[in-house]
mmCIF file of C-alpha atoms and ligand atoms in Angstrom:
data_model
loop_
_atom_site.group_PDB
_atom_site.id
_atom_site.type_symbol
_atom_site.label_atom_id
_atom_site.label_comp_id
_atom_site.label_asym_id
_atom_site.label_seq_id
_atom_site.Cartn_x
_atom_site.Cartn_y
_atom_site.Cartn_z
ATOM 1 C CA UNK A 1187 -25.428 26.546 7.324
ATOM 2 C CA UNK A 1188 -21.919 25.335 7.223
ATOM 3 C CA UNK A 1189 -21.169 22.151 5.518
ATOM 4 C CA UNK A 1190 -19.095 19.620 7.899
ATOM 5 C CA UNK A 1191 -16.654 17.449 6.510
ATOM 6 C CA UNK A 1192 -14.858 14.515 8.337
ATOM 7 C CA UNK A 1193 -11.170 13.442 7.325
ATOM 8 C CA UNK A 1194 -9.473 10.469 8.364
ATOM 9 C CA UNK A 1195 -6.441 8.223 7.641
ATOM 10 C CA UNK A 1196 -6.539 4.193 8.276
ATOM 11 C CA UNK A 1197 -4.257 1.539 8.044
ATOM 12 C CA UNK A 1198 -0.553 1.398 7.536
ATOM 13 C CA UNK A 1199 0.730 4.924 6.485
ATOM 14 C CA UNK A 1200 2.689 5.837 3.662
ATOM 15 C CA UNK A 1201 4.097 9.210 2.163
ATOM 16 C CA UNK A 1202 1.479 11.329 0.625
ATOM 17 C CA UNK A 1203 -1.089 11.133 3.205
ATOM 18 C CA UNK A 1204 -0.653 14.795 4.529
ATOM 19 C CA UNK A 1205 -0.102 15.996 0.753
ATOM 20 C CA UNK A 1206 -3.598 14.469 0.385
ATOM 21 C CA UNK A 1207 -5.314 15.882 3.576
ATOM 22 C CA UNK A 1208 -3.705 19.374 2.357
ATOM 23 C CA UNK A 1209 -5.054 19.163 -1.242
ATOM 24 C CA UNK A 1210 -8.612 18.257 0.164
ATOM 25 C CA UNK A 1211 -8.601 21.138 2.659
ATOM 26 C CA UNK A 1212 -7.146 23.804 0.155
ATOM 27 C CA UNK A 1213 -9.736 22.694 -2.288
ATOM 28 C CA UNK A 1214 -12.451 22.573 0.128
ATOM 29 C CA UNK A 1215 -12.065 26.156 1.780
ATOM 30 C CA UNK A 1216 -11.448 27.440 -2.252
ATOM 31 C CA UNK A 1217 -14.587 25.980 -3.655
ATOM 32 C CA UNK A 1218 -17.181 26.043 -0.720
ATOM 33 C CA UNK A 1219 -18.179 29.288 0.831
ATOM 34 C CA UNK A 1220 -18.736 27.814 4.462
ATOM 35 C CA UNK A 1221 -17.484 24.690 5.395
ATOM 36 C CA UNK A 1222 -16.055 23.004 8.669
ATOM 37 C CA UNK A 1223 -13.321 20.165 8.559
ATOM 38 C CA UNK A 1224 -13.047 17.812 11.325
ATOM 39 C CA UNK A 1225 -9.812 15.457 11.926
ATOM 40 C CA UNK A 1226 -10.855 12.159 13.089
ATOM 41 C CA UNK A 1227 -7.956 10.525 15.034
ATOM 42 C CA UNK A 1228 -6.220 7.364 14.247
ATOM 43 C CA UNK A 1229 -8.815 6.089 11.805
ATOM 44 C CA UNK A 1230 -11.732 4.307 12.375
ATOM 45 C CA UNK A 1231 -10.501 4.072 15.996
ATOM 46 C CA UNK A 1232 -11.187 7.856 16.340
ATOM 47 C CA UNK A 1233 -14.674 7.460 14.836
ATOM 48 C CA UNK A 1234 -15.728 4.346 17.222
ATOM 49 C CA UNK A 1235 -14.576 6.083 20.200
ATOM 50 C CA UNK A 1236 -15.717 9.784 19.262
ATOM 51 C CA UNK A 1237 -11.771 11.189 19.109
ATOM 52 C CA UNK A 1238 -11.886 13.984 16.933
ATOM 53 C CA UNK A 1239 -11.001 17.919 16.772
ATOM 54 C CA UNK A 1240 -12.241 20.819 14.584
ATOM 55 C CA UNK A 1241 -9.224 21.922 12.423
ATOM 56 C CA UNK A 1242 -8.594 25.440 10.903
ATOM 57 C CA UNK A 1243 -6.871 26.583 7.618
ATOM 58 C CA UNK A 1244 -3.410 26.895 9.658
ATOM 59 C CA UNK A 1245 -3.470 22.998 10.271
ATOM 60 C CA UNK A 1246 -3.227 22.186 6.646
ATOM 61 C CA UNK A 1247 -0.043 24.601 6.201
ATOM 62 C CA UNK A 1248 3.398 23.084 5.534
ATOM 63 C CA UNK A 1249 2.247 19.727 5.385
ATOM 64 C CA UNK A 1250 2.756 18.892 1.577
ATOM 65 C CA UNK A 1251 6.324 17.603 2.359
ATOM 66 C CA UNK A 1252 6.000 15.827 5.549
ATOM 67 C CA UNK A 1253 5.796 11.955 6.205
ATOM 68 C CA UNK A 1254 3.149 10.101 7.893
ATOM 69 C CA UNK A 1255 -0.231 11.688 8.823
ATOM 70 C CA UNK A 1256 -1.214 14.709 10.904
ATOM 71 C CA UNK A 1257 -4.475 12.634 11.866
ATOM 72 C CA UNK A 1258 -2.614 9.819 13.355
ATOM 73 C CA UNK A 1259 -3.382 6.258 12.039
ATOM 74 C CA UNK A 1260 -4.428 2.474 13.488
ATOM 75 C CA UNK A 1261 -5.242 -0.787 11.876
ATOM 76 C CA UNK A 1262 -8.995 -1.461 13.088
ATOM 77 C CA UNK A 1263 -9.463 -4.575 10.665
ATOM 78 C CA UNK A 1264 -12.851 -4.871 8.621
ATOM 79 C CA UNK A 1265 -13.642 -8.165 10.062
ATOM 80 C CA UNK A 1266 -13.534 -6.794 13.733
ATOM 81 C CA UNK A 1267 -15.789 -4.060 12.573
ATOM 82 C CA UNK A 1268 -18.978 -6.444 13.007
ATOM 83 C CA UNK A 1269 -18.177 -8.013 16.006
ATOM 84 C CA UNK A 1270 -19.348 -6.404 19.109
ATOM 85 C CA UNK A 1271 -16.811 -6.354 21.822
ATOM 86 C CA UNK A 1272 -17.212 -5.161 25.565
ATOM 87 C CA UNK A 1273 -20.719 -4.188 24.487
ATOM 88 C CA UNK A 1274 -19.346 -2.081 21.780
ATOM 89 C CA UNK A 1275 -21.187 -2.192 18.465
ATOM 90 C CA UNK A 1276 -18.558 -0.700 16.170
ATOM 91 C CA UNK A 1277 -20.918 0.054 13.493
ATOM 92 C CA UNK A 1278 -23.557 1.943 15.783
ATOM 93 C CA UNK A 1279 -20.719 3.824 17.485
ATOM 94 C CA UNK A 1280 -19.378 4.908 13.998
ATOM 95 C CA UNK A 1281 -22.837 6.044 12.901
ATOM 96 C CA UNK A 1282 -23.747 7.690 16.232
ATOM 97 C CA UNK A 1283 -20.461 9.707 16.210
ATOM 98 C CA UNK A 1284 -20.995 10.852 12.511
ATOM 99 C CA UNK A 1285 -24.341 11.909 13.303
ATOM 100 C CA UNK A 1286 -23.027 13.650 16.861
ATOM 101 C CA UNK A 1287 -20.415 15.359 14.945
ATOM 102 C CA UNK A 1288 -23.112 16.719 12.194
ATOM 103 C CA UNK A 1289 -20.994 15.528 9.434
ATOM 104 C CA UNK A 1290 -22.028 15.814 5.871
ATOM 105 C CA UNK A 1291 -19.536 13.697 4.219
ATOM 106 C CA UNK A 1292 -16.698 11.508 5.379
ATOM 107 C CA UNK A 1293 -13.034 11.164 3.458
ATOM 108 C CA UNK A 1294 -11.265 7.975 4.431
ATOM 109 C CA UNK A 1295 -7.961 7.995 3.241
ATOM 110 C CA UNK A 1296 -6.573 3.925 3.124
ATOM 111 C CA UNK A 1297 -6.073 0.993 1.460
ATOM 112 C CA UNK A 1298 -7.758 -2.132 0.621
ATOM 113 C CA UNK A 1299 -9.333 -2.933 4.404
ATOM 114 C CA UNK A 1300 -10.111 0.830 4.709
ATOM 115 C CA UNK A 1301 -12.467 0.543 1.672
ATOM 116 C CA UNK A 1302 -14.157 -2.491 2.542
ATOM 117 C CA UNK A 1303 -15.262 -0.413 5.922
ATOM 118 C CA UNK A 1304 -15.726 2.695 4.034
ATOM 119 C CA UNK A 1305 -18.324 0.927 1.645
ATOM 120 C CA UNK A 1306 -19.817 -0.677 4.778
ATOM 121 C CA UNK A 1307 -20.459 2.552 5.902
ATOM 122 C CA UNK A 1308 -21.890 3.697 2.826
ATOM 123 C CA UNK A 1309 -24.107 0.927 2.853
ATOM 124 C CA UNK A 1310 -25.257 1.995 6.399
ATOM 125 C CA UNK A 1311 -26.222 5.380 4.840
ATOM 126 C CA UNK A 1312 -23.420 7.504 5.623
ATOM 127 C CA UNK A 1313 -21.546 9.843 3.057
ATOM 128 C CA UNK A 1314 -18.403 8.464 2.425
ATOM 129 C CA UNK A 1315 -15.376 9.329 -0.205
ATOM 130 C CA UNK A 1316 -12.218 6.996 -0.425
ATOM 131 C CA UNK A 1317 -8.913 8.028 -1.338
ATOM 132 C CA UNK A 1318 -6.352 5.193 -2.566
ATOM 133 C CA UNK A 1319 -3.492 5.087 -0.240
ATOM 134 C CA UNK A 1320 -0.661 2.303 -0.414
ATOM 135 C CA UNK A 1321 2.664 1.593 -1.101
ATOM 136 C CA UNK A 1322 1.324 -1.750 -2.131
ATOM 137 C CA UNK A 1323 -0.580 -0.136 -5.078
ATOM 138 C CA UNK A 1324 -3.168 -3.012 -4.893
ATOM 139 C CA UNK A 1325 -6.395 -0.887 -5.127
ATOM 140 C CA UNK A 1326 -8.704 -2.478 -7.493
ATOM 141 C CA UNK A 1327 -9.861 0.308 -10.274
ATOM 142 C CA UNK A 1328 -6.918 2.719 -10.143
ATOM 143 C CA UNK A 1329 -3.810 2.543 -11.955
ATOM 144 C CA UNK A 1330 -1.759 4.018 -9.086
ATOM 145 C CA UNK A 1331 -2.096 4.790 -5.248
ATOM 146 C CA UNK A 1332 -0.421 7.522 -3.491
ATOM 147 C CA UNK A 1333 2.509 6.600 -1.765
ATOM 148 C CA UNK A 1334 3.556 3.637 -4.276
ATOM 149 C CA UNK A 1335 5.956 5.636 -6.382
ATOM 150 C CA UNK A 1336 7.783 7.231 -3.368
ATOM 151 C CA UNK A 1337 8.401 3.469 -1.961
ATOM 152 C CA UNK A 1338 9.487 2.649 -5.200
ATOM 153 C CA UNK A 1339 12.064 5.463 -4.926
ATOM 154 C CA UNK A 1340 13.169 4.616 -1.754
ATOM 155 C CA UNK A 1341 13.732 0.903 -2.736
ATOM 156 C CA UNK A 1342 15.356 1.788 -5.783
ATOM 157 C CA UNK A 1343 18.189 3.482 -3.664
ATOM 158 C CA UNK A 1344 18.406 0.732 -1.401
ATOM 159 C CA UNK A 1345 19.082 -1.488 -4.482
ATOM 160 C CA UNK A 1346 21.507 0.688 -5.757
ATOM 161 C CA UNK A 1347 23.638 1.117 -2.677
ATOM 162 C CA UNK A 1348 23.346 -2.833 -2.171
ATOM 163 C CA UNK A 1349 24.539 -3.398 -5.714
ATOM 164 C CA UNK A 1350 27.783 -1.602 -5.390
ATOM 165 C CA UNK A 1351 28.773 -3.640 -2.193
ATOM 166 C CA UNK A 1352 27.345 -6.538 -3.753
ATOM 167 C CA UNK A 1353 29.813 -6.261 -6.800
ATOM 168 C CA UNK A 1354 32.822 -5.366 -4.695
ATOM 169 C CA UNK A 1355 32.386 -8.514 -2.677
ATOM 170 C CA UNK A 1356 30.860 -10.762 -5.320
ATOM 171 C CA UNK A 1357 28.315 -11.776 -3.129
ATOM 172 C CA UNK A 1358 24.189 -12.594 -3.934
ATOM 173 C CA UNK A 1359 22.142 -9.880 -2.082
ATOM 174 C CA UNK A 1360 18.404 -10.962 -1.320
ATOM 175 C CA UNK A 1361 16.608 -7.685 -0.325
ATOM 176 C CA UNK A 1362 13.142 -7.986 1.022
ATOM 177 C CA UNK A 1363 10.659 -5.514 -0.031
ATOM 178 C CA UNK A 1364 7.252 -4.962 1.513
ATOM 179 C CA UNK A 1365 4.183 -6.390 0.004
ATOM 180 C CA UNK A 1366 2.157 -9.434 1.535
ATOM 181 C CA UNK A 1367 -0.267 -10.071 -1.256
ATOM 182 C CA UNK A 1368 0.799 -7.853 -4.096
ATOM 183 C CA UNK A 1369 4.361 -7.669 -5.642
ATOM 184 C CA UNK A 1370 4.126 -4.335 -7.576
ATOM 185 C CA UNK A 1371 6.387 -2.567 -5.109
ATOM 186 C CA UNK A 1372 8.958 -5.615 -5.460
ATOM 187 C CA UNK A 1373 8.401 -5.509 -9.265
ATOM 188 C CA UNK A 1374 8.926 -2.036 -9.656
ATOM 189 C CA UNK A 1375 12.048 -1.846 -7.323
ATOM 190 C CA UNK A 1376 13.405 -4.535 -8.900
ATOM 191 C CA UNK A 1377 13.223 -3.285 -12.768
ATOM 192 C CA UNK A 1378 14.367 -0.084 -11.448
ATOM 193 C CA UNK A 1379 17.343 -1.148 -9.598
ATOM 194 C CA UNK A 1380 18.636 -3.644 -12.285
ATOM 195 C CA UNK A 1381 17.821 -6.707 -10.165
ATOM 196 C CA UNK A 1382 18.709 -9.794 -11.549
ATOM 197 C CA UNK A 1383 15.826 -11.877 -9.885
ATOM 198 C CA UNK A 1384 12.548 -10.568 -8.953
ATOM 199 C CA UNK A 1385 10.126 -12.814 -6.770
ATOM 200 C CA UNK A 1386 6.588 -11.976 -6.175
ATOM 201 C CA UNK A 1387 3.835 -13.541 -4.448
ATOM 202 C CA UNK A 1388 1.704 -13.644 -7.740
ATOM 203 C CA UNK A 1389 4.369 -16.161 -9.601
ATOM 204 C CA UNK A 1390 5.604 -18.905 -7.226
ATOM 205 C CA UNK A 1391 8.906 -19.524 -7.639
ATOM 206 C CA UNK A 1392 11.384 -22.783 -8.036
ATOM 207 C CA UNK A 1393 14.387 -22.225 -5.711
ATOM 208 C CA UNK A 1394 16.507 -24.305 -8.526
ATOM 209 C CA UNK A 1395 15.451 -22.131 -11.267
ATOM 210 C CA UNK A 1396 16.945 -18.838 -8.863
ATOM 211 C CA UNK A 1397 19.971 -20.684 -8.245
ATOM 212 C CA UNK A 1398 20.646 -21.473 -11.963
ATOM 213 C CA UNK A 1399 19.987 -17.590 -12.660
ATOM 214 C CA UNK A 1400 22.564 -16.491 -10.019
ATOM 215 C CA UNK A 1401 24.971 -19.462 -11.728
ATOM 216 C CA UNK A 1402 24.291 -18.474 -15.246
ATOM 217 C CA UNK A 1403 25.652 -14.738 -14.227
ATOM 218 C CA UNK A 1404 28.653 -16.153 -12.401
ATOM 219 C CA UNK A 1405 29.486 -18.308 -15.632
ATOM 220 C CA UNK A 1406 28.917 -15.340 -17.691
ATOM 221 C CA UNK A 1407 31.772 -13.486 -15.453
ATOM 222 C CA UNK A 1408 29.319 -11.595 -13.112
ATOM 223 C CA UNK A 1409 30.077 -12.658 -9.507
ATOM 224 C CA UNK A 1410 27.197 -11.040 -7.689
ATOM 225 C CA UNK A 1411 23.528 -11.068 -8.233
ATOM 226 C CA UNK A 1412 20.861 -8.985 -6.755
ATOM 227 C CA UNK A 1413 17.457 -10.627 -6.003
ATOM 228 C CA UNK A 1414 14.454 -8.400 -4.749
ATOM 229 C CA UNK A 1415 11.897 -10.766 -3.353
ATOM 230 C CA UNK A 1416 8.665 -9.750 -1.866
ATOM 231 C CA UNK A 1417 7.850 -10.282 1.807
ATOM 232 C CA UNK A 1418 4.901 -12.339 0.722
ATOM 233 C CA UNK A 1419 6.637 -14.399 -2.114
ATOM 234 C CA UNK A 1420 6.428 -18.096 -1.847
ATOM 235 C CA UNK A 1421 7.830 -21.447 -3.752
ATOM 236 C CA UNK A 1422 6.084 -23.887 -5.979
ATOM 237 C CA UNK A 1423 5.774 -26.336 -2.744
ATOM 238 C CA UNK A 1424 4.187 -23.468 -0.645
ATOM 239 C CA UNK A 1425 1.987 -22.412 -3.528
ATOM 240 C CA UNK A 1426 0.061 -26.009 -3.220
ATOM 241 C CA UNK A 1427 -0.454 -25.361 0.606
ATOM 242 C CA UNK A 1428 -3.308 -23.159 2.331
ATOM 243 C CA UNK A 1429 -1.973 -19.822 3.935
ATOM 244 C CA UNK A 1430 -2.534 -21.408 7.233
ATOM 245 C CA UNK A 1431 -0.484 -24.397 6.647
ATOM 246 C CA UNK A 1432 2.119 -22.203 4.616
ATOM 247 C CA UNK A 1433 2.895 -19.889 7.655
ATOM 248 C CA UNK A 1434 2.696 -22.785 10.363
ATOM 249 C CA UNK A 1435 5.444 -24.538 8.290
ATOM 250 C CA UNK A 1436 7.549 -21.438 7.950
ATOM 251 C CA UNK A 1437 7.201 -21.035 11.659
ATOM 252 C CA UNK A 1438 8.242 -24.400 12.463
ATOM 253 C CA UNK A 1439 11.141 -23.802 10.320
ATOM 254 C CA UNK A 1440 11.854 -20.394 11.873
ATOM 255 C CA UNK A 1441 11.250 -18.178 8.881
ATOM 256 C CA UNK A 1442 8.522 -16.063 8.715
ATOM 257 C CA UNK A 1443 9.098 -14.641 5.135
ATOM 258 C CA UNK A 1444 11.021 -16.777 2.495
ATOM 259 C CA UNK A 1445 13.747 -13.994 2.130
ATOM 260 C CA UNK A 1446 16.375 -15.802 4.724
ATOM 261 C CA UNK A 1447 15.699 -19.375 3.535
ATOM 262 C CA UNK A 1448 16.285 -18.236 -0.291
ATOM 263 C CA UNK A 1449 19.837 -16.662 0.734
ATOM 264 C CA UNK A 1450 20.361 -19.937 2.924
ATOM 265 C CA UNK A 1451 19.373 -22.317 -0.094
ATOM 266 C CA UNK A 1452 21.589 -20.365 -2.661
ATOM 267 C CA UNK A 1453 24.461 -20.810 -0.420
ATOM 268 C CA UNK A 1454 23.878 -24.289 0.420
ATOM 269 C CA UNK A 1455 23.050 -25.187 -3.054
ATOM 270 C CA UNK A 1456 25.909 -23.290 -4.996
ATOM 271 C CA UNK A 1457 27.783 -22.167 -2.456
ATOM 272 C CA UNK A 1458 27.502 -18.271 -2.825
ATOM 273 C CA UNK A 1459 28.244 -15.925 -0.241
ATOM 274 C CA UNK A 1460 25.010 -14.206 0.585
ATOM 275 C CA UNK A 1461 23.572 -11.482 2.538
ATOM 276 C CA UNK A 1462 19.636 -10.393 3.210
ATOM 277 C CA UNK A 1463 18.543 -6.606 3.409
ATOM 278 C CA UNK A 1464 15.529 -5.826 4.639
ATOM 279 C CA UNK A 1465 14.349 -2.061 4.530
ATOM 280 C CA UNK A 1466 11.084 -2.745 5.835
ATOM 281 C CA UNK A 1467 9.204 0.320 7.165
ATOM 282 C CA UNK A 1468 12.149 2.791 5.776
ATOM 283 C CA UNK A 1469 9.922 1.940 2.632
ATOM 284 C CA UNK A 1470 7.258 3.897 4.098
ATOM 285 C CA UNK A 1471 8.877 6.490 6.091
ATOM 286 C CA UNK A 1472 9.668 10.288 5.421
ATOM 287 C CA UNK A 1473 8.769 12.726 2.665
ATOM 288 C CA UNK A 1474 6.531 11.947 -0.295
ATOM 289 C CA UNK A 1475 8.475 12.194 -3.973
ATOM 290 C CA UNK A 1476 7.581 14.743 -6.434
ATOM 291 C CA UNK A 1477 5.181 12.208 -8.401
ATOM 292 C CA UNK A 1478 3.234 11.740 -4.915
ATOM 293 C CA UNK A 1479 2.918 15.496 -3.971
ATOM 294 C CA UNK A 1480 1.262 15.891 -7.350
ATOM 295 C CA UNK A 1481 -0.769 12.696 -7.283
ATOM 296 C CA UNK A 1482 -1.998 13.190 -3.622
ATOM 297 C CA UNK A 1483 -2.418 17.109 -4.397
ATOM 298 C CA UNK A 1484 -4.782 15.679 -7.457
ATOM 299 C CA UNK A 1485 -6.666 13.241 -5.634
ATOM 300 C CA UNK A 1486 -7.336 15.804 -2.922
ATOM 301 C CA UNK A 1487 -8.666 18.285 -5.284
ATOM 302 C CA UNK A 1488 -10.785 15.547 -7.075
ATOM 303 C CA UNK A 1489 -12.160 14.626 -3.834
ATOM 304 C CA UNK A 1490 -13.348 17.956 -2.744
ATOM 305 C CA UNK A 1491 -14.888 18.467 -6.135
ATOM 306 C CA UNK A 1492 -17.152 15.232 -5.264
ATOM 307 C CA UNK A 1493 -18.069 16.801 -1.900
ATOM 308 C CA UNK A 1494 -18.922 19.863 -3.787
ATOM 309 C CA UNK A 1495 -20.863 18.039 -6.296
ATOM 310 C CA UNK A 1496 -22.605 15.932 -3.334
ATOM 311 C CA UNK A 1497 -20.877 12.733 -4.970
ATOM 312 C CA UNK A 1498 -20.713 10.150 -2.414
ATOM 313 C CA UNK A 1499 -20.326 6.295 -2.076
ATOM 314 C CA UNK A 1500 -17.357 6.374 -4.275
ATOM 315 C CA UNK A 1501 -13.605 6.073 -4.382
ATOM 316 C CA UNK A 1502 -11.108 8.383 -6.015
ATOM 317 C CA UNK A 1503 -8.838 6.767 -8.817
ATOM 318 C CA UNK A 1504 -6.374 7.386 -11.478
ATOM 319 C CA UNK A 1505 -7.164 5.557 -14.739
ATOM 320 C CA UNK A 1506 -5.041 6.292 -17.940
ATOM 321 C CA UNK A 1507 -4.046 9.555 -16.653
ATOM 322 C CA UNK A 1508 -7.246 11.055 -15.797
ATOM 323 C CA UNK A 1509 -8.517 11.510 -12.328
ATOM 324 C CA UNK A 1510 -11.726 9.870 -11.953
ATOM 325 C CA UNK A 1511 -13.858 7.653 -9.216
ATOM 326 C CA UNK A 1512 -15.190 4.162 -9.065
ATOM 327 C CA UNK A 1513 -18.424 3.272 -6.724
ATOM 328 C CA UNK A 1514 -17.266 1.862 -3.222
ATOM 329 C CA UNK A 1515 -19.180 -1.281 -3.913
ATOM 330 C CA UNK A 1516 -17.039 -1.957 -6.994
ATOM 331 C CA UNK A 1517 -13.659 -1.851 -5.141
ATOM 332 C CA UNK A 1518 -14.194 -3.284 -1.760
ATOM 333 C CA UNK A 1519 -13.134 -6.814 -0.952
ATOM 334 C CA UNK A 1520 -10.990 -6.734 -4.371
ATOM 335 C CA UNK A 1521 -7.299 -6.468 -4.649
ATOM 336 C CA UNK A 1522 -5.303 -5.440 -7.709
ATOM 337 C CA UNK A 1523 -2.392 -8.066 -7.970
ATOM 338 C CA UNK A 1524 0.087 -8.566 -10.692
ATOM 339 C CA UNK A 1525 -0.997 -10.557 -13.544
ATOM 340 C CA UNK A 1526 1.535 -13.300 -14.233
ATOM 341 C CA UNK A 1527 1.437 -11.657 -17.985
ATOM 342 C CA UNK A 1528 1.400 -8.082 -16.633
ATOM 343 C CA UNK A 1529 3.576 -5.625 -19.244
ATOM 344 C CA UNK A 1530 5.996 -4.990 -16.820
ATOM 345 C CA UNK A 1531 6.652 -8.410 -16.207
ATOM 346 C CA UNK A 1532 7.310 -9.185 -19.556
ATOM 347 C CA UNK A 1533 9.455 -6.325 -19.962
ATOM 348 C CA UNK A 1534 11.671 -7.394 -16.905
ATOM 349 C CA UNK A 1535 12.084 -10.930 -18.605
ATOM 350 C CA UNK A 1536 12.762 -9.367 -21.825
ATOM 351 C CA UNK A 1537 15.781 -7.563 -19.929
ATOM 352 C CA UNK A 1538 16.863 -11.044 -18.649
ATOM 353 C CA UNK A 1539 15.455 -10.846 -15.179
ATOM 354 C CA UNK A 1540 14.596 -14.025 -13.654
ATOM 355 C CA UNK A 1541 11.027 -14.545 -11.979
ATOM 356 C CA UNK A 1542 12.109 -18.233 -10.881
ATOM 357 C CA UNK A 1543 9.137 -19.805 -12.769
HETATM 358 O O1 F6P B 2442 0.071 -2.144 3.102
HETATM 359 C C1 F6P B 2442 1.127 -1.571 3.600
HETATM 360 C C2 F6P B 2442 2.008 -2.587 4.156
HETATM 361 O O2 F6P B 2442 3.228 -1.839 4.331
HETATM 362 C C3 F6P B 2442 2.362 -3.854 3.545
HETATM 363 O O3 F6P B 2442 3.383 -3.702 2.439
HETATM 364 C C4 F6P B 2442 3.026 -4.434 4.770
HETATM 365 O O4 F6P B 2442 2.943 -5.982 4.648
HETATM 366 C C5 F6P B 2442 2.259 -4.126 5.830
HETATM 367 O O5 F6P B 2442 1.937 -2.732 5.556
HETATM 368 C C6 F6P B 2442 2.958 -3.945 7.231
HETATM 369 O O6 F6P B 2442 2.175 -3.455 8.106
HETATM 370 P P1 F6P B 2442 2.709 -3.178 9.554
HETATM 371 O O7 F6P B 2442 3.107 -1.594 9.226
HETATM 372 O O8 F6P B 2442 1.502 -3.145 10.564
HETATM 373 O O9 F6P B 2442 4.012 -3.884 9.889
#
């Protein structure tokens, strides 16, 4: 009897989802004599509502280079999963639909939230394999996630282009990079783009030190500066507050992120001409980089191997340049944040980059 494998993409999209789906499919068709692939639409929403379709080999052609996800995605927060709404028990529905589709396994491509729900379904007895996607690179147990390096490339291009105009006008440019909890993307983009200041959520900044860094450059004849700031960055005063209090204070002041406030303060304290640049979802769109195409393909093939061997309840990962897997229990509910003494942070500091600490 044919083995039936479901596949879904959940949470925010990123470049490399389609390349991973293609890798999985190609390897499944190669390795298994009789396999059927079922595409679940819009992540867990499709599994809850029974929205899916049978897929054929031609569906996976020509998608190595395409952005987004051919399956669609949606954010279905983990905390909502156990809440029964309008008489819908979401977990029970997902189990029912898994059975109804006669699935032998389900591959879920997603970030931290997706992996929490993946673990929940695994504990409910479903055969689940997770694949680590996110531009945030914050999944526990893997050195890298697909989507991250493409976003670094895009972020670097933004910084490069901003650099030339900053230099012409002698301005301080404050560039906001995605990443609410984890600063990996801002850190790597900042280093790759030659930023002068990098501000990340893991290292609360002191605005006085940020201003000092910019002034020091001006004293050395460099009238412009580049600051990359993670959307989730906060200062030393906000570090003393609870997340909710911080959000309320910011809302009252009219700032959702620290970025505009940083630009305003640098201008007010030291008189620099400042501008804010927010690439936003630009960082997540379009074709994956060659690095991510390779990584996604490797991850996809590895996941197909796990299916073939009957290994479930795990998430694919890369550790020390080797593709491997971790138990879902180990990674669910944990995030990989930037340690304050991370090698890359230390390297950046040695390059003279300020973290405002
Ligand atoms: O998790 C990926 C991410 O791009 C974060 O960096 C960002 O904070 C968030 O998603 C944005 O989410 P949305 O696409 O729902 O606006």
